[in-house]
C-alpha positions as YAML, in Angstrom:
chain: A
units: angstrom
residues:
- id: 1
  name: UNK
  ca: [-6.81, 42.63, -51.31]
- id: 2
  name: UNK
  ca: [-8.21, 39.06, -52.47]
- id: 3
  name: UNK
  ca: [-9.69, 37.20, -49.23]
- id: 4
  name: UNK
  ca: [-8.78, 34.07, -51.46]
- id: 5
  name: UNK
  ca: [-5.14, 34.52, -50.80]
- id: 6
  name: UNK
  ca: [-4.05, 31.24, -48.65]
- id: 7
  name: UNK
  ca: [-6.31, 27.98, -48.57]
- id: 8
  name: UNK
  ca: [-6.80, 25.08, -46.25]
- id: 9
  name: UNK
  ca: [-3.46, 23.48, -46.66]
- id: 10
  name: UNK
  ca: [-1.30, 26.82, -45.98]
- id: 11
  name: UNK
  ca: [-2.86, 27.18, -42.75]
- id: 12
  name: UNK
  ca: [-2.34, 23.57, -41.97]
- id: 13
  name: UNK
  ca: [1.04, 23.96, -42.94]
- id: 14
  name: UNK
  ca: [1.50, 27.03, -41.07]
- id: 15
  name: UNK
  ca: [-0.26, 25.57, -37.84]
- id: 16
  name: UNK
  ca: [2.14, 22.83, -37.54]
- id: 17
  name: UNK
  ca: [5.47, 25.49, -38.33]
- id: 18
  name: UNK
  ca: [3.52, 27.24, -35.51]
- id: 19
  name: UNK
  ca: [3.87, 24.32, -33.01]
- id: 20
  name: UNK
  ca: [7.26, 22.99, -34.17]
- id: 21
  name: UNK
  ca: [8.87, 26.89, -33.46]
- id: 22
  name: UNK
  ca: [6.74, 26.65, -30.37]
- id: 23
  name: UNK
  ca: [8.65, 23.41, -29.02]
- id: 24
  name: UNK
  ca: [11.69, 24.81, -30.00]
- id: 25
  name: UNK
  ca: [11.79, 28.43, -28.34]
- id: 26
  name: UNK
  ca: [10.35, 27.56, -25.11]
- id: 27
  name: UNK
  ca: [12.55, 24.21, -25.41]
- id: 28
  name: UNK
  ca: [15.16, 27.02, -25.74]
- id: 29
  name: UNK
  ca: [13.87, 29.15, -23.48]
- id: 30
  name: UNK
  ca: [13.27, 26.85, -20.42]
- id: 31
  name: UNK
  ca: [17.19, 26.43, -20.47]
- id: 32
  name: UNK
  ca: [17.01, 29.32, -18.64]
- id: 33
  name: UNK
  ca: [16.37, 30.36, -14.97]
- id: 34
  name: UNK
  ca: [13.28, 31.99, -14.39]
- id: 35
  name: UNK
  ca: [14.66, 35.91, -13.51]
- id: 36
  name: UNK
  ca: [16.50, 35.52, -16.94]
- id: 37
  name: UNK
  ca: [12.95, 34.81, -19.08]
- id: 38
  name: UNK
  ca: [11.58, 37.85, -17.02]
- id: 39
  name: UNK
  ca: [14.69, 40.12, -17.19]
- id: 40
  name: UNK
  ca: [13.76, 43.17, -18.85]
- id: 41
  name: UNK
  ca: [15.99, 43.24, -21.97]
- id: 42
  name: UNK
  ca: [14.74, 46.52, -24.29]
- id: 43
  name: UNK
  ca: [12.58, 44.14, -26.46]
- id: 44
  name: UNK
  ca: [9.50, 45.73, -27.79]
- id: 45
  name: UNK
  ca: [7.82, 43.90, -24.78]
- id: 46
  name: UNK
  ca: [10.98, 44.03, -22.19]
- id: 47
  name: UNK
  ca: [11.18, 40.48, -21.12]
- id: 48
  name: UNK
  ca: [11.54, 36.86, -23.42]
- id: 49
  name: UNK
  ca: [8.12, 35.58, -21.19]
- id: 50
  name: UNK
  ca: [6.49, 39.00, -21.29]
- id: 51
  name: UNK
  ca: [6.90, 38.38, -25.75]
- id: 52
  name: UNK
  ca: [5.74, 34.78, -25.19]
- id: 53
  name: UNK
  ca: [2.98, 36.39, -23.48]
- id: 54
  name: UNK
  ca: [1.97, 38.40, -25.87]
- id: 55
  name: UNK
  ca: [2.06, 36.52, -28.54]
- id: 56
  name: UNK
  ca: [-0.41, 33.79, -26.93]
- id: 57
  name: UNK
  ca: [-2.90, 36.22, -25.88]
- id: 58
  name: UNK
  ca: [-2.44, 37.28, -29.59]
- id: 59
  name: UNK
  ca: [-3.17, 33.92, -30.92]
- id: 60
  name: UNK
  ca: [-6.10, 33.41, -28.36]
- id: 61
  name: UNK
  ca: [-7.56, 37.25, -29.12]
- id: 62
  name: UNK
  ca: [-7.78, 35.79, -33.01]
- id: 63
  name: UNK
  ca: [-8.63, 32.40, -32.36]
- id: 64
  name: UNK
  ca: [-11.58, 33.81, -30.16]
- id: 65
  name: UNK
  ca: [-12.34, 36.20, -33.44]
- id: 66
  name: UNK
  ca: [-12.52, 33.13, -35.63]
- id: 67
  name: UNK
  ca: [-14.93, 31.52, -33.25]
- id: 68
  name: UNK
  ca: [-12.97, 29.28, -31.58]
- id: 69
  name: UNK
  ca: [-12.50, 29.07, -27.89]
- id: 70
  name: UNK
  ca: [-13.32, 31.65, -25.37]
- id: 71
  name: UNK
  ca: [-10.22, 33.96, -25.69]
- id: 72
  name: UNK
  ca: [-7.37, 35.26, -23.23]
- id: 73
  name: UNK
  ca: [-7.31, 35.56, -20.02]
- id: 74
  name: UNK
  ca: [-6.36, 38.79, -20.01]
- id: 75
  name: UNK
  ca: [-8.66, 42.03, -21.73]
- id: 76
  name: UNK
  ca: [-5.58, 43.78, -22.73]
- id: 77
  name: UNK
  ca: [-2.43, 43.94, -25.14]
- id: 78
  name: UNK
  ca: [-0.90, 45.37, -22.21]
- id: 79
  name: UNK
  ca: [-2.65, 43.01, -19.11]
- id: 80
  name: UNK
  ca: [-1.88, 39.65, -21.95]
- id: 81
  name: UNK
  ca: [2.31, 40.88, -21.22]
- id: 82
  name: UNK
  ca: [1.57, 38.80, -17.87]
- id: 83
  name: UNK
  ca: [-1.66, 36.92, -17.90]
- id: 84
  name: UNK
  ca: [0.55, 33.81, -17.02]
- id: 85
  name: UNK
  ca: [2.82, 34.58, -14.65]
- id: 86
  name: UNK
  ca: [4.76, 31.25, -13.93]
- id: 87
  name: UNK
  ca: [6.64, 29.62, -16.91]
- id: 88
  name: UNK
  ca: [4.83, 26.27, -16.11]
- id: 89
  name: UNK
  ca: [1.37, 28.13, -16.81]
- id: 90
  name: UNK
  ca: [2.63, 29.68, -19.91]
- id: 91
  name: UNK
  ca: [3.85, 26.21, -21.04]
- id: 92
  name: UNK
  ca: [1.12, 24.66, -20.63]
- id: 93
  name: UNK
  ca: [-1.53, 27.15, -21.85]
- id: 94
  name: UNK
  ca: [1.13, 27.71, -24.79]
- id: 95
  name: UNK
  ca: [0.62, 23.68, -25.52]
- id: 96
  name: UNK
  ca: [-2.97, 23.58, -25.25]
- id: 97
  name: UNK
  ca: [-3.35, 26.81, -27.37]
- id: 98
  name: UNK
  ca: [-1.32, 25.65, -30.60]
- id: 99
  name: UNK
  ca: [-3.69, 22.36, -30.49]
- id: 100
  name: UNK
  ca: [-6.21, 24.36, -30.45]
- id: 101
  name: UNK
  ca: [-4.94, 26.25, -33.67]
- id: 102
  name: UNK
  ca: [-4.06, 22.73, -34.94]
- id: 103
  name: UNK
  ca: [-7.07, 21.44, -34.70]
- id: 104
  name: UNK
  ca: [-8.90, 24.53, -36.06]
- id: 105
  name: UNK
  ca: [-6.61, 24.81, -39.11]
- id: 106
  name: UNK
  ca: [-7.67, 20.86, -39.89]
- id: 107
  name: UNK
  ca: [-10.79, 22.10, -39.95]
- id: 108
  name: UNK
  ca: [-10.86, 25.19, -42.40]
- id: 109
  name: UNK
  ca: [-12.75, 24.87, -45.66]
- id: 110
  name: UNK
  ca: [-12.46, 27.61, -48.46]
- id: 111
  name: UNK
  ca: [-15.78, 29.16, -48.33]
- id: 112
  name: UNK
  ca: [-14.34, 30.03, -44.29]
- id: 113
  name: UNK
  ca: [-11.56, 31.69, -45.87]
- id: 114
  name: UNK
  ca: [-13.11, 33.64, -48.89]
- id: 115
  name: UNK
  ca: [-15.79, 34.91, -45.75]
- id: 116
  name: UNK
  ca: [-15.31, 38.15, -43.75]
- id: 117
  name: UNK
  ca: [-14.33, 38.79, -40.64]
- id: 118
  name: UNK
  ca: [-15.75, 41.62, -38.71]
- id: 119
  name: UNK
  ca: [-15.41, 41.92, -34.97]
- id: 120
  name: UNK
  ca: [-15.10, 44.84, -32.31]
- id: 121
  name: UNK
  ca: [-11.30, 46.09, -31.53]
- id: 122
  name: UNK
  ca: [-10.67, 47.19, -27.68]
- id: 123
  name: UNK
  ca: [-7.31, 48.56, -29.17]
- id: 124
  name: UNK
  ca: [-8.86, 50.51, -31.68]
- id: 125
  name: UNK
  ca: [-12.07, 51.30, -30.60]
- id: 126
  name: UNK
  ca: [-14.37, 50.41, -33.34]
- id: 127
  name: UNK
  ca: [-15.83, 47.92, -35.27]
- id: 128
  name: UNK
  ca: [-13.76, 46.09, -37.79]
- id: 129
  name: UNK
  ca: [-13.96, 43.77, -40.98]
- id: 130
  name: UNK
  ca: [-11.15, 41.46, -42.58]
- id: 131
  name: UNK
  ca: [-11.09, 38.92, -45.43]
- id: 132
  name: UNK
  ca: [-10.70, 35.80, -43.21]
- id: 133
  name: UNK
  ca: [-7.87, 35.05, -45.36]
- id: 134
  name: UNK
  ca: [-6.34, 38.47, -44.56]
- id: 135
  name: UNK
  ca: [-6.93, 37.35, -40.53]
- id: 136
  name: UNK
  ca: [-5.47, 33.98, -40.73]
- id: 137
  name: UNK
  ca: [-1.87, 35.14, -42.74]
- id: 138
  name: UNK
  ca: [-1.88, 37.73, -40.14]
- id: 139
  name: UNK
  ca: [-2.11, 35.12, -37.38]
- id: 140
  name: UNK
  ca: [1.03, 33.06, -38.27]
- id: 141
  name: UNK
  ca: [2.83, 36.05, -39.51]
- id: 142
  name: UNK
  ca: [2.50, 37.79, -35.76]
- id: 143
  name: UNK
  ca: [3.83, 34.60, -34.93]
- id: 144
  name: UNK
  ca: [6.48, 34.02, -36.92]
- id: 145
  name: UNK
  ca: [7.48, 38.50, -36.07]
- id: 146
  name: UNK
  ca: [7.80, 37.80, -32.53]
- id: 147
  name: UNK
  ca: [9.25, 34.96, -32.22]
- id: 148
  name: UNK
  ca: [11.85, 35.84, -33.98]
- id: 149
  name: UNK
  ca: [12.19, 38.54, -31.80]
- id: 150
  name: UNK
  ca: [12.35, 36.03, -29.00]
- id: 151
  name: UNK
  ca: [14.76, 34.32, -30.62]
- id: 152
  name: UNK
  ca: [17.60, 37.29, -30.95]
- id: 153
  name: UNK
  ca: [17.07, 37.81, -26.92]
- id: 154
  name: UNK
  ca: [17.38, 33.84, -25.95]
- id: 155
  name: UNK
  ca: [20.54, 33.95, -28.47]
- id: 156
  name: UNK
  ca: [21.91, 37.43, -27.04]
- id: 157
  name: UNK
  ca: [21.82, 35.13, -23.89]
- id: 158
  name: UNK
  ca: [24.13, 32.47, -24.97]
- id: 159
  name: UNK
  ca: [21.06, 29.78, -25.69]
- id: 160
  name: UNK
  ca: [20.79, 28.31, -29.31]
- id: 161
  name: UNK
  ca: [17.51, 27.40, -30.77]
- id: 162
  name: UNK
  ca: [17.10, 24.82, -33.25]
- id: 163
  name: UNK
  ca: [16.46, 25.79, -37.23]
- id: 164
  name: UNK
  ca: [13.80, 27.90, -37.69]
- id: 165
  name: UNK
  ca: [13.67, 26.98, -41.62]
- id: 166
  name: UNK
  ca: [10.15, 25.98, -42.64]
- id: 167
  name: UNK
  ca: [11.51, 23.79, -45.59]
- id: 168
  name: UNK
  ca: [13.54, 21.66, -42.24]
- id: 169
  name: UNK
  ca: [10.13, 21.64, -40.52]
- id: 170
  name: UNK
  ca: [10.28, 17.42, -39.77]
...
């Protein structure tokens, strides 16, 4: 696969979906009570906060790949389910996170996107190596996966979000 697949502006683009779905599912989500977030509900990752979980320490695990900031909290897929426990903390690190990416994205040239990645996978056990390009549509695709997985539990549980159409993206 081409590493020159996406440029600059499609991870702009996709950096500021990432933040708008961001406000909008924990907008969603903070409607309601805390044992309700954390209620185990079958999801791939039981609970809505335990999928918000992941999918930070996700985002901070690549982020920390692409040389920016110093990475989760947590070591682990399974330890990031709960490296925040109190929705607050999530919020906020949530916030600070997708300025992070934000900011990053603003930031991205071509020549960092035709580059390679290579880094060392805990989950795998070995050494790996990406296409940037390949890294970065991965990013806002896990994303986009899970929180749409979010989104069926918060709506299984009577709470609406917003659109989640990128071409209504204000």
């Amino acid at each position: 696969m081409e590493a020159t697949i996406i440029t600059p502006a499609y991870a702009q683009t996709m950096a500021r979906y990432n933040a708008w779905q961001n406000e909008n599912i924990y907008g969603a989500a903070s409607r309601l009570p805390d044992n309700a977030r954390t209620q185990d509900r079958g999801a791939f990752f039981g609970s809505i906060h335990a999928t918000l979980n992941h999918i930070l320490w996700a985002d901070q695990m690549w982020l920390k790949r692409f040389g920016v900031g110093g990475g989760p909290l947590a070591i682990s897929i399974s330890e990031g389910l709960s490296q925040y426990s109190s929705w607050d903390a999530l919020t906020a690190a949530r916030k600070t996170c997708d300025s992070v990416i934000q900011d990053w994205a603003d930031r991205l040239t071509p020549e960092k996107i035709t580059a390679n990645l290579n880094w060392h996978s805990a989950g795998a056990g070995r050494d790996m190596a990406t296409p940037m390009g390949l890294a970065i549509t991965h990013l806002f695709n896990h994303q986009t996966h899970h929180r749409g997985q979010v989104h069926v539990l918060l709506t299984a549980s009577g709470i609406k979000p917003a659109s989640t159409d990128l071409p209504f993206m204000p």
